Amino acid sequence: MKKNMFLYSIIFLLFGCSQSNQSNDDFIGDWVIFNYIKYDKKETFENLLMEQVYPAIYSYQDSSDEVNTANKKAQKYNRFFRPIQMNEDSTWTFVFMADPLVKYATTTIGKPLLQKYGQEGASEIMDIWRSCFTEKGQESFVGNDLEFKGKKNNTKTQPGEKVMFGLNYIKYDKNYQFENVVMNEIFPTMFDYRDPSNELHKLNQMALEEMRFLKPNKINQDSTWTFLFMGDRFVDDANYYIGKPFVQKYGEEKVSEVLKEKGWNDSFARGQVLFLVEEVDISIFK
C-alpha cells in the first residue's frame, strides 16, 4: 500500500453495532481484532460465527453478576465487519471491534461455547474455527480515538454500510512524530483541500468528518506501533489520499521535500495496509 494512503495462539475474541464512543471508568479504549482467513474458508467462518458462535456469546450467563452486567452493556458497543474484497494474498480479513471495550466483559468464546454446546460440541466448533485461519491468525489493536479539528463522527455505521481500516506500522521511536504530523499537518491540509468539483468537495469533507484516528495504548511485539485510520463510514468516490491536497498547498515539486521535512516519510517501519469491510447486523442476537 502506498505511503500516501490516508489511511493457540488465536485470541478467541468476538465482538457487533456501537452507539457512541464514551470514555469513563467502565470503558478501556477500543479493541480491534483483524482475523486473517484462508481463501476458501470465508463462507465457513462467517456461517460459524452467525449460526453457532454469536448465539453462544449472547446467551452466555456467567457466575458473576458483575460480568453479566458488563456483558449486557458491551452488547451495545460490539461490532462485526465482513470483507468486501479479497486481500492481495488471496486471504480474507474479518474484523471484530469493541467500540469501546467494557471493563469486565467476557472477551473469549471458550466458556460461552462450553455452556451452550457442551465439551464435545464446543470442541467440534473450535476445530472448525482453527481450520479457517491462515498462519498469520489474528492481529490485535488496543487504543483510543484522538480528537482533531473538523471531526464530527458521533454515530457509527448501519448494517450494510462500508467502513475502511488503515493500519499504519510506525517505527518504535517515531510514534510521537507520526501523531504530531498527522494531527498538525495531514488533517489540516486535507480539510483545506478544495476539489474543483463541488460534488467531490462535499464528499471529501464528509469523508474527513467521518474519519477516526486511533492511537495505540501499547507497542507491538516487534517494537513497532500501529496507528489506525478508520473511515467510519467509508464515503464512496471521496479522496482518501494526501497527494492532491499537498500538491495544491505546496506545489508538485515540493511535496516530497515537505513530507520528508515534516516527518511523514521516515515514520513508517513498513507500508500501510488497507481493509474495506461491511458492517454486519448482530443486533439480532440481543
PDB file of C-alpha atoms in Angstrom:
ATOM      1  CA  MET A   1       0.000   0.000   0.000  1.00  0.00           C
ATOM      2  CA  LYS A   2       1.381   3.405  -0.929  1.00  0.00           C
ATOM      3  CA  LYS A   3       2.625   5.590   1.890  1.00  0.00           C
ATOM      4  CA  ASN A   4       0.420   8.464   0.861  1.00  0.00           C
ATOM      5  CA  MET A   5      -2.731   6.464   1.608  1.00  0.00           C
ATOM      6  CA  PHE A   6      -4.789   8.026   4.415  1.00  0.00           C
ATOM      7  CA  LEU A   7      -5.193   5.961   5.931  1.00  0.00           C
ATOM      8  CA  TYR A   8      -3.455 -21.186  20.388  1.00  0.00           C
ATOM      9  CA  SER A   9      -2.402 -18.541  19.909  1.00  0.00           C
ATOM     10  CA  ILE A  10      -5.585 -17.423  18.316  1.00  0.00           C
ATOM     11  CA  ILE A  11      -7.302 -14.902  20.559  1.00  0.00           C
ATOM     12  CA  PHE A  12     -10.866 -16.147  20.978  1.00  0.00           C
ATOM     13  CA  LEU A  13     -12.427 -12.713  20.787  1.00  0.00           C
ATOM     14  CA  LEU A  14     -15.893 -11.945  19.498  1.00  0.00           C
ATOM     15  CA  PHE A  15     -17.323  -8.688  19.262  1.00  0.00           C
ATOM     16  CA  GLY A  16     -21.446  -6.077  16.791  1.00  0.00           C
ATOM     17  CA  CYS A  17     -23.340  -2.053  16.490  1.00  0.00           C
ATOM     18  CA  SER A  18     -21.909   0.753  18.538  1.00  0.00           C
ATOM     19  CA  GLN A  19     -23.866   3.820  19.549  1.00  0.00           C
ATOM     20  CA  SER A  20     -21.215   6.219  20.821  1.00  0.00           C
ATOM     21  CA  ASN A  21     -17.576   6.163  21.829  1.00  0.00           C
ATOM     22  CA  GLN A  22     -17.839   7.070  25.509  1.00  0.00           C
ATOM     23  CA  SER A  23     -14.995   7.315  27.978  1.00  0.00           C
ATOM     24  CA  ASN A  24     -15.276   6.626  31.704  1.00  0.00           C
ATOM     25  CA  ASP A  25     -14.206   4.063  34.277  1.00  0.00           C
ATOM     26  CA  ASP A  26     -16.383   1.374  32.676  1.00  0.00           C
ATOM     27  CA  PHE A  27     -14.540   1.553  29.349  1.00  0.00           C
ATOM     28  CA  ILE A  28     -11.000   0.591  28.329  1.00  0.00           C
ATOM     29  CA  GLY A  29     -10.484   2.244  24.957  1.00  0.00           C
ATOM     30  CA  ASP A  30     -11.190   0.470  21.675  1.00  0.00           C
ATOM     31  CA  TRP A  31     -10.196  -3.110  20.871  1.00  0.00           C
ATOM     32  CA  VAL A  32      -9.935  -4.173  17.235  1.00  0.00           C
ATOM     33  CA  ILE A  33      -9.149  -7.723  16.101  1.00  0.00           C
ATOM     34  CA  PHE A  34      -8.206  -8.441  12.481  1.00  0.00           C
ATOM     35  CA  ASN A  35      -8.894 -12.076  11.562  1.00  0.00           C
ATOM     36  CA  TYR A  36      -6.952 -13.440   8.587  1.00  0.00           C
ATOM     37  CA  ILE A  37      -8.991 -16.195   6.944  1.00  0.00           C
ATOM     38  CA  LYS A  38      -7.995 -18.690   4.244  1.00  0.00           C
ATOM     39  CA  TYR A  39      -9.198 -18.001   0.713  1.00  0.00           C
ATOM     40  CA  ASP A  40     -11.625 -20.962   0.718  1.00  0.00           C
ATOM     41  CA  LYS A  41     -12.933 -20.529   4.282  1.00  0.00           C
ATOM     42  CA  LYS A  42     -14.767 -17.197   4.052  1.00  0.00           C
ATOM     43  CA  GLU A  43     -18.265 -18.674   3.982  1.00  0.00           C
ATOM     44  CA  THR A  44     -17.388 -21.323   6.568  1.00  0.00           C
ATOM     45  CA  PHE A  45     -16.053 -18.743   9.002  1.00  0.00           C
ATOM     46  CA  GLU A  46     -18.990 -16.352   8.658  1.00  0.00           C
ATOM     47  CA  ASN A  47     -21.563 -19.132   8.949  1.00  0.00           C
ATOM     48  CA  LEU A  48     -19.830 -20.480  12.051  1.00  0.00           C
ATOM     49  CA  LEU A  49     -19.963 -17.053  13.660  1.00  0.00           C
ATOM     50  CA  MET A  50     -23.569 -16.278  12.816  1.00  0.00           C
ATOM     51  CA  GLU A  51     -25.046 -19.720  13.420  1.00  0.00           C
ATOM     52  CA  GLN A  52     -23.093 -21.023  16.412  1.00  0.00           C
ATOM     53  CA  VAL A  53     -20.567 -18.654  17.976  1.00  0.00           C
ATOM     54  CA  TYR A  54     -22.591 -15.441  18.317  1.00  0.00           C
ATOM     55  CA  PRO A  55     -25.665 -17.280  19.662  1.00  0.00           C
ATOM     56  CA  ALA A  56     -23.409 -18.748  22.371  1.00  0.00           C
ATOM     57  CA  ILE A  57     -21.838 -15.374  23.156  1.00  0.00           C
ATOM     58  CA  TYR A  58     -25.155 -13.570  23.523  1.00  0.00           C
ATOM     59  CA  SER A  59     -26.866 -16.290  25.578  1.00  0.00           C
ATOM     60  CA  TYR A  60     -23.926 -16.786  27.960  1.00  0.00           C
ATOM     61  CA  GLN A  61     -24.615 -16.414  31.683  1.00  0.00           C
ATOM     62  CA  ASP A  62     -21.553 -16.032  33.893  1.00  0.00           C
ATOM     63  CA  SER A  63     -21.436 -16.981  37.575  1.00  0.00           C
ATOM     64  CA  SER A  64     -20.560 -13.346  38.343  1.00  0.00           C
ATOM     65  CA  ASP A  65     -23.320 -10.720  38.294  1.00  0.00           C
ATOM     66  CA  GLU A  66     -20.647  -8.097  37.631  1.00  0.00           C
ATOM     67  CA  VAL A  67     -19.563  -9.910  34.460  1.00  0.00           C
ATOM     68  CA  ASN A  68     -23.166 -10.390  33.309  1.00  0.00           C
ATOM     69  CA  THR A  69     -23.849  -6.676  33.771  1.00  0.00           C
ATOM     70  CA  ALA A  70     -20.702  -5.822  31.812  1.00  0.00           C
ATOM     71  CA  ASN A  71     -21.624  -8.271  29.039  1.00  0.00           C
ATOM     72  CA  LYS A  72     -25.075  -6.730  28.696  1.00  0.00           C
ATOM     73  CA  LYS A  73     -23.532  -3.283  28.410  1.00  0.00           C
ATOM     74  CA  ALA A  74     -20.893  -4.495  25.937  1.00  0.00           C
ATOM     75  CA  GLN A  75     -23.568  -5.770  23.559  1.00  0.00           C
ATOM     76  CA  LYS A  76     -24.392  -2.133  22.742  1.00  0.00           C
ATOM     77  CA  TYR A  77     -20.841  -1.441  21.616  1.00  0.00           C
ATOM     78  CA  ASN A  78     -19.688  -4.641  19.915  1.00  0.00           C
ATOM     79  CA  ARG A  79     -19.243  -4.595  16.138  1.00  0.00           C
ATOM     80  CA  PHE A  80     -18.514  -7.143  13.421  1.00  0.00           C
ATOM     81  CA  PHE A  81     -17.342  -6.472   9.855  1.00  0.00           C
ATOM     82  CA  ARG A  82     -17.117  -8.798   6.854  1.00  0.00           C
ATOM     83  CA  PRO A  83     -14.639  -8.209   3.995  1.00  0.00           C
ATOM     84  CA  ILE A  84     -15.901  -6.653   0.777  1.00  0.00           C
ATOM     85  CA  GLN A  85     -12.950  -7.756  -1.289  1.00  0.00           C
ATOM     86  CA  MET A  86     -10.208 -10.384  -1.122  1.00  0.00           C
ATOM     87  CA  ASN A  87      -6.722  -9.365   0.037  1.00  0.00           C
ATOM     88  CA  GLU A  88      -3.823  -9.282  -2.404  1.00  0.00           C
ATOM     89  CA  ASP A  89      -2.507 -12.568  -0.953  1.00  0.00           C
ATOM     90  CA  SER A  90      -5.858 -14.301  -1.605  1.00  0.00           C
ATOM     91  CA  THR A  91      -6.940 -14.245   2.037  1.00  0.00           C
ATOM     92  CA  TRP A  92      -9.916 -12.548   3.683  1.00  0.00           C
ATOM     93  CA  THR A  93      -9.966 -10.200   6.671  1.00  0.00           C
ATOM     94  CA  PHE A  94     -12.893 -10.153   9.088  1.00  0.00           C
ATOM     95  CA  VAL A  95     -12.860  -7.563  11.862  1.00  0.00           C
ATOM     96  CA  PHE A  96     -14.201  -7.651  15.428  1.00  0.00           C
ATOM     97  CA  MET A  97     -14.368  -4.373  17.321  1.00  0.00           C
ATOM     98  CA  ALA A  98     -15.267  -3.480  20.893  1.00  0.00           C
ATOM     99  CA  ASP A  99     -16.127   0.182  20.393  1.00  0.00           C
ATOM    100  CA  PRO A 100     -15.338   0.725  23.238  1.00  0.00           C
ATOM    101  CA  LEU A 101     -14.264  -2.299  25.283  1.00  0.00           C
ATOM    102  CA  VAL A 102     -16.276  -2.619  28.504  1.00  0.00           C
ATOM    103  CA  LYS A 103     -14.352  -3.473  31.659  1.00  0.00           C
ATOM    104  CA  TYR A 104     -15.029  -6.998  32.967  1.00  0.00           C
ATOM    105  CA  ALA A 105     -16.911  -8.053  29.821  1.00  0.00           C
ATOM    106  CA  THR A 106     -16.252 -11.575  28.531  1.00  0.00           C
ATOM    107  CA  THR A 107     -13.775 -11.442  25.637  1.00  0.00           C
ATOM    108  CA  THR A 108     -13.289 -15.152  24.956  1.00  0.00           C
ATOM    109  CA  ILE A 109     -15.563 -17.697  23.317  1.00  0.00           C
ATOM    110  CA  GLY A 110     -14.440 -20.738  25.304  1.00  0.00           C
ATOM    111  CA  LYS A 111     -16.856 -20.512  28.249  1.00  0.00           C
ATOM    112  CA  PRO A 112     -19.878 -19.485  26.126  1.00  0.00           C
ATOM    113  CA  LEU A 113     -19.322 -22.399  23.740  1.00  0.00           C
ATOM    114  CA  LEU A 114     -18.957 -24.888  26.593  1.00  0.00           C
ATOM    115  CA  GLN A 115     -22.083 -23.597  28.291  1.00  0.00           C
ATOM    116  CA  LYS A 116     -24.246 -23.793  25.169  1.00  0.00           C
ATOM    117  CA  TYR A 117     -22.897 -26.865  23.361  1.00  0.00           C
ATOM    118  CA  GLY A 118     -21.055 -28.926  25.970  1.00  0.00           C
ATOM    119  CA  GLN A 119     -17.489 -30.227  25.759  1.00  0.00           C
ATOM    120  CA  GLU A 120     -17.916 -32.300  22.604  1.00  0.00           C
ATOM    121  CA  GLY A 121     -19.890 -29.673  20.693  1.00  0.00           C
ATOM    122  CA  ALA A 122     -17.527 -26.876  21.728  1.00  0.00           C
ATOM    123  CA  SER A 123     -14.507 -28.927  20.628  1.00  0.00           C
ATOM    124  CA  GLU A 124     -16.050 -29.553  17.199  1.00  0.00           C
ATOM    125  CA  ILE A 125     -16.741 -25.837  16.765  1.00  0.00           C
ATOM    126  CA  MET A 126     -13.204 -24.945  17.816  1.00  0.00           C
ATOM    127  CA  ASP A 127     -11.762 -27.414  15.305  1.00  0.00           C
ATOM    128  CA  ILE A 128     -13.690 -25.689  12.509  1.00  0.00           C
ATOM    129  CA  TRP A 129     -12.700 -22.260  13.918  1.00  0.00           C
ATOM    130  CA  ARG A 130      -8.992 -23.077  13.876  1.00  0.00           C
ATOM    131  CA  SER A 131      -9.168 -24.529  10.364  1.00  0.00           C
ATOM    132  CA  CYS A 132     -10.350 -21.185   8.972  1.00  0.00           C
ATOM    133  CA  PHE A 133      -7.288 -19.128   9.938  1.00  0.00           C
ATOM    134  CA  THR A 134      -4.135 -18.518   7.945  1.00  0.00           C
ATOM    135  CA  GLU A 135      -0.755 -18.849   9.658  1.00  0.00           C
ATOM    136  CA  LYS A 136      -0.987 -15.142  10.461  1.00  0.00           C
ATOM    137  CA  GLY A 137      -4.011 -15.830  12.640  1.00  0.00           C
ATOM    138  CA  GLN A 138      -5.207 -12.647  14.309  1.00  0.00           C
ATOM    139  CA  GLU A 139      -3.811  -9.162  14.819  1.00  0.00           C
ATOM    140  CA  SER A 140      -4.891  -7.126  17.828  1.00  0.00           C
ATOM    141  CA  PHE A 141      -5.079  -3.365  18.356  1.00  0.00           C
ATOM    142  CA  VAL A 142      -5.923  -1.573  21.609  1.00  0.00           C
ATOM    143  CA  GLY A 143      -6.085   2.204  21.625  1.00  0.00           C
ATOM    144  CA  ASN A 144      -8.103   5.393  21.845  1.00  0.00           C
ATOM    145  CA  ASP A 145      -9.625   7.926  19.475  1.00  0.00           C
ATOM    146  CA  LEU A 146      -7.782  11.217  19.086  1.00  0.00           C
ATOM    147  CA  GLU A 147      -9.896  14.308  18.556  1.00  0.00           C
ATOM    148  CA  PHE A 148      -8.967  16.638  15.708  1.00  0.00           C
ATOM    149  CA  LYS A 149     -10.439  19.844  14.333  1.00  0.00           C
ATOM    150  CA  GLY A 150     -13.210  19.121  11.864  1.00  0.00           C
ATOM    151  CA  LYS A 151     -14.087  15.660  13.146  1.00  0.00           C
ATOM    152  CA  LYS A 152     -17.832  15.171  13.537  1.00  0.00           C
ATOM    153  CA  ASN A 153     -18.009  11.401  13.935  1.00  0.00           C
ATOM    154  CA  ASN A 154     -20.630  10.810  16.619  1.00  0.00           C
ATOM    155  CA  THR A 155     -22.622   7.909  15.192  1.00  0.00           C
ATOM    156  CA  LYS A 156     -21.425   4.646  13.736  1.00  0.00           C
ATOM    157  CA  THR A 157     -22.356   2.964  10.512  1.00  0.00           C
ATOM    158  CA  GLN A 158     -25.502   0.954   9.962  1.00  0.00           C
ATOM    159  CA  PRO A 159     -25.505  -2.703   8.856  1.00  0.00           C
ATOM    160  CA  GLY A 160     -24.567  -2.962   5.192  1.00  0.00           C
ATOM    161  CA  GLU A 161     -22.552   0.275   5.145  1.00  0.00           C
ATOM    162  CA  LYS A 162     -18.839   0.289   4.319  1.00  0.00           C
ATOM    163  CA  VAL A 163     -16.024   1.010   6.765  1.00  0.00           C
ATOM    164  CA  MET A 164     -12.328   1.489   5.999  1.00  0.00           C
ATOM    165  CA  PHE A 165      -9.476   0.423   8.268  1.00  0.00           C
ATOM    166  CA  GLY A 166      -5.994   1.748   7.516  1.00  0.00           C
ATOM    167  CA  LEU A 167      -3.179   0.190   9.561  1.00  0.00           C
ATOM    168  CA  ASN A 168      -0.007   2.259   9.867  1.00  0.00           C
ATOM    169  CA  TYR A 169       3.059   0.457  11.236  1.00  0.00           C
ATOM    170  CA  ILE A 170       5.301   3.082  12.808  1.00  0.00           C
ATOM    171  CA  LYS A 171       8.929   2.813  13.961  1.00  0.00           C
ATOM    172  CA  TYR A 172       9.482   2.331  17.700  1.00  0.00           C
ATOM    173  CA  ASP A 173      10.950   5.811  18.163  1.00  0.00           C
ATOM    174  CA  LYS A 174       8.665   7.694  15.745  1.00  0.00           C
ATOM    175  CA  ASN A 175       5.253   7.325  17.408  1.00  0.00           C
ATOM    176  CA  TYR A 176       5.132  10.892  18.744  1.00  0.00           C
ATOM    177  CA  GLN A 177       6.470  12.249  15.462  1.00  0.00           C
ATOM    178  CA  PHE A 178       3.791  10.403  13.467  1.00  0.00           C
ATOM    179  CA  GLU A 179       0.987  11.523  15.764  1.00  0.00           C
ATOM    180  CA  ASN A 180       2.198  15.116  15.526  1.00  0.00           C
ATOM    181  CA  VAL A 181       2.445  15.205  11.729  1.00  0.00           C
ATOM    182  CA  VAL A 182      -0.997  13.633  11.302  1.00  0.00           C
ATOM    183  CA  MET A 183      -2.700  15.967  13.757  1.00  0.00           C
ATOM    184  CA  ASN A 184      -0.910  19.184  12.795  1.00  0.00           C
ATOM    185  CA  GLU A 185      -0.165  18.748   9.093  1.00  0.00           C
ATOM    186  CA  ILE A 186      -2.040  15.881   7.417  1.00  0.00           C
ATOM    187  CA  PHE A 187      -5.530  16.567   8.728  1.00  0.00           C
ATOM    188  CA  PRO A 188      -5.379  20.379   8.350  1.00  0.00           C
ATOM    189  CA  THR A 189      -4.082  20.047   4.777  1.00  0.00           C
ATOM    190  CA  MET A 190      -6.772  17.513   3.908  1.00  0.00           C
ATOM    191  CA  PHE A 191      -9.516  19.733   5.303  1.00  0.00           C
ATOM    192  CA  ASP A 192      -8.173  22.784   3.457  1.00  0.00           C
ATOM    193  CA  TYR A 193      -8.115  20.963   0.111  1.00  0.00           C
ATOM    194  CA  ARG A 194     -10.667  22.293  -2.395  1.00  0.00           C
ATOM    195  CA  ASP A 195     -11.557  19.971  -5.244  1.00  0.00           C
ATOM    196  CA  PRO A 196     -12.612  21.784  -8.434  1.00  0.00           C
ATOM    197  CA  SER A 197     -15.827  19.772  -8.392  1.00  0.00           C
ATOM    198  CA  ASN A 198     -18.366  20.989  -5.835  1.00  0.00           C
ATOM    199  CA  GLU A 199     -19.818  17.493  -5.625  1.00  0.00           C
ATOM    200  CA  LEU A 200     -16.437  15.876  -4.929  1.00  0.00           C
ATOM    201  CA  HIS A 201     -15.520  18.605  -2.451  1.00  0.00           C
ATOM    202  CA  LYS A 202     -18.658  17.830  -0.491  1.00  0.00           C
ATOM    203  CA  LEU A 203     -17.853  14.114  -0.486  1.00  0.00           C
ATOM    204  CA  ASN A 204     -14.271  14.808   0.616  1.00  0.00           C
ATOM    205  CA  GLN A 205     -15.403  16.934   3.532  1.00  0.00           C
ATOM    206  CA  MET A 206     -17.944  14.316   4.531  1.00  0.00           C
ATOM    207  CA  ALA A 207     -15.271  11.594   4.450  1.00  0.00           C
ATOM    208  CA  LEU A 208     -12.947  13.619   6.699  1.00  0.00           C
ATOM    209  CA  GLU A 209     -15.727  14.392   9.156  1.00  0.00           C
ATOM    210  CA  GLU A 210     -16.421  10.658   9.415  1.00  0.00           C
ATOM    211  CA  MET A 211     -12.720   9.794   9.800  1.00  0.00           C
ATOM    212  CA  ARG A 212     -11.319   8.456  13.058  1.00  0.00           C
ATOM    213  CA  PHE A 213      -7.661   8.367  14.103  1.00  0.00           C
ATOM    214  CA  LEU A 214      -6.795   5.869  16.846  1.00  0.00           C
ATOM    215  CA  LYS A 215      -3.611   5.953  18.883  1.00  0.00           C
ATOM    216  CA  PRO A 216      -2.205   2.666  20.275  1.00  0.00           C
ATOM    217  CA  ASN A 217      -2.010   2.084  24.019  1.00  0.00           C
ATOM    218  CA  LYS A 218       0.966  -0.249  23.762  1.00  0.00           C
ATOM    219  CA  ILE A 219       3.858  -1.113  21.498  1.00  0.00           C
ATOM    220  CA  ASN A 220       3.755  -4.217  19.267  1.00  0.00           C
ATOM    221  CA  GLN A 221       5.876  -7.297  19.937  1.00  0.00           C
ATOM    222  CA  ASP A 222       8.137  -6.340  17.016  1.00  0.00           C
ATOM    223  CA  SER A 223       8.769  -2.907  18.611  1.00  0.00           C
ATOM    224  CA  THR A 224       6.570  -1.019  16.155  1.00  0.00           C
ATOM    225  CA  TRP A 225       3.431   0.995  16.841  1.00  0.00           C
ATOM    226  CA  THR A 226       0.140   0.528  14.987  1.00  0.00           C
ATOM    227  CA  PHE A 227      -1.941   3.649  14.403  1.00  0.00           C
ATOM    228  CA  LEU A 228      -5.374   3.244  12.824  1.00  0.00           C
ATOM    229  CA  PHE A 229      -7.225   5.430  10.392  1.00  0.00           C
ATOM    230  CA  MET A 230     -10.867   4.433  10.312  1.00  0.00           C
ATOM    231  CA  GLY A 231     -13.354   5.722   7.773  1.00  0.00           C
ATOM    232  CA  ASP A 232     -16.456   5.128   9.870  1.00  0.00           C
ATOM    233  CA  ARG A 233     -18.320   5.282   7.484  1.00  0.00           C
ATOM    234  CA  PHE A 234     -16.415   4.998   4.178  1.00  0.00           C
ATOM    235  CA  VAL A 235     -17.612   7.516   1.587  1.00  0.00           C
ATOM    236  CA  ASP A 236     -17.557   6.233  -1.996  1.00  0.00           C
ATOM    237  CA  ASP A 237     -15.727   8.461  -4.530  1.00  0.00           C
ATOM    238  CA  ALA A 238     -14.207  10.634  -1.799  1.00  0.00           C
ATOM    239  CA  ASN A 239     -10.467  11.352  -1.781  1.00  0.00           C
ATOM    240  CA  TYR A 240      -8.550   9.471   0.932  1.00  0.00           C
ATOM    241  CA  TYR A 241      -5.091  10.265  -0.465  1.00  0.00           C
ATOM    242  CA  ILE A 242      -2.849  13.068   0.718  1.00  0.00           C
ATOM    243  CA  GLY A 243      -1.262  13.638  -2.700  1.00  0.00           C
ATOM    244  CA  LYS A 244      -3.682  16.154  -4.251  1.00  0.00           C
ATOM    245  CA  PRO A 245      -4.140  18.215  -1.057  1.00  0.00           C
ATOM    246  CA  PHE A 246      -0.382  18.562  -0.608  1.00  0.00           C
ATOM    247  CA  VAL A 247       0.176  19.424  -4.269  1.00  0.00           C
ATOM    248  CA  GLN A 248      -2.482  22.114  -4.001  1.00  0.00           C
ATOM    249  CA  LYS A 249      -0.903  23.571  -0.857  1.00  0.00           C
ATOM    250  CA  TYR A 250       2.832  23.280  -1.619  1.00  0.00           C
ATOM    251  CA  GLY A 251       3.136  22.683  -5.359  1.00  0.00           C
ATOM    252  CA  GLU A 252       4.019  19.400  -7.025  1.00  0.00           C
ATOM    253  CA  GLU A 253       7.771  19.938  -6.960  1.00  0.00           C
ATOM    254  CA  LYS A 254       7.888  20.498  -3.186  1.00  0.00           C
ATOM    255  CA  VAL A 255       5.551  17.751  -1.957  1.00  0.00           C
ATOM    256  CA  SER A 256       8.213  15.074  -1.407  1.00  0.00           C
ATOM    257  CA  GLU A 257      10.506  17.544   0.334  1.00  0.00           C
ATOM    258  CA  VAL A 258       7.697  18.792   2.605  1.00  0.00           C
ATOM    259  CA  LEU A 259       6.562  15.286   3.609  1.00  0.00           C
ATOM    260  CA  LYS A 260      10.138  14.335   4.390  1.00  0.00           C
ATOM    261  CA  GLU A 261      10.716  17.540   6.347  1.00  0.00           C
ATOM    262  CA  LYS A 262       7.500  17.097   8.342  1.00  0.00           C
ATOM    263  CA  GLY A 263       8.470  13.561   9.338  1.00  0.00           C
ATOM    264  CA  TRP A 264       5.824  11.593   7.438  1.00  0.00           C
ATOM    265  CA  ASN A 265       8.143   9.571   5.217  1.00  0.00           C
ATOM    266  CA  ASP A 266      10.565   8.242   7.830  1.00  0.00           C
ATOM    267  CA  SER A 267       7.890   7.393  10.414  1.00  0.00           C
ATOM    268  CA  PHE A 268       6.932   4.113   8.759  1.00  0.00           C
ATOM    269  CA  ALA A 269       8.507   0.804   9.726  1.00  0.00           C
ATOM    270  CA  ARG A 270       6.760  -0.752   6.728  1.00  0.00           C
ATOM    271  CA  GLY A 271       3.939   0.100   4.357  1.00  0.00           C
ATOM    272  CA  GLN A 272       0.320   0.714   5.195  1.00  0.00           C
ATOM    273  CA  VAL A 273      -2.411  -1.903   4.967  1.00  0.00           C
ATOM    274  CA  LEU A 274      -5.961  -1.035   3.945  1.00  0.00           C
ATOM    275  CA  PHE A 275      -9.129  -3.059   4.511  1.00  0.00           C
ATOM    276  CA  LEU A 276     -12.573  -2.186   3.164  1.00  0.00           C
ATOM    277  CA  VAL A 277     -15.289  -4.009   5.075  1.00  0.00           C
ATOM    278  CA  GLU A 278     -19.042  -4.027   5.618  1.00  0.00           C
ATOM    279  CA  GLU A 279     -20.870  -3.694   8.934  1.00  0.00           C
ATOM    280  CA  VAL A 280     -22.796  -6.845   9.846  1.00  0.00           C
ATOM    281  CA  ASP A 281     -26.006  -6.712  11.875  1.00  0.00           C
ATOM    282  CA  ILE A 282     -25.551  -8.727  15.069  1.00  0.00           C
ATOM    283  CA  SER A 283     -28.306  -6.924  16.948  1.00  0.00           C
ATOM    284  CA  ILE A 284     -30.438  -9.943  16.022  1.00  0.00           C
ATOM    285  CA  PHE A 285     -28.726 -11.857  18.833  1.00  0.00           C
ATOM    286  CA  LYS A 286     -29.533  -9.356  21.584  1.00  0.00           C
TER     287      LYS A 286
END
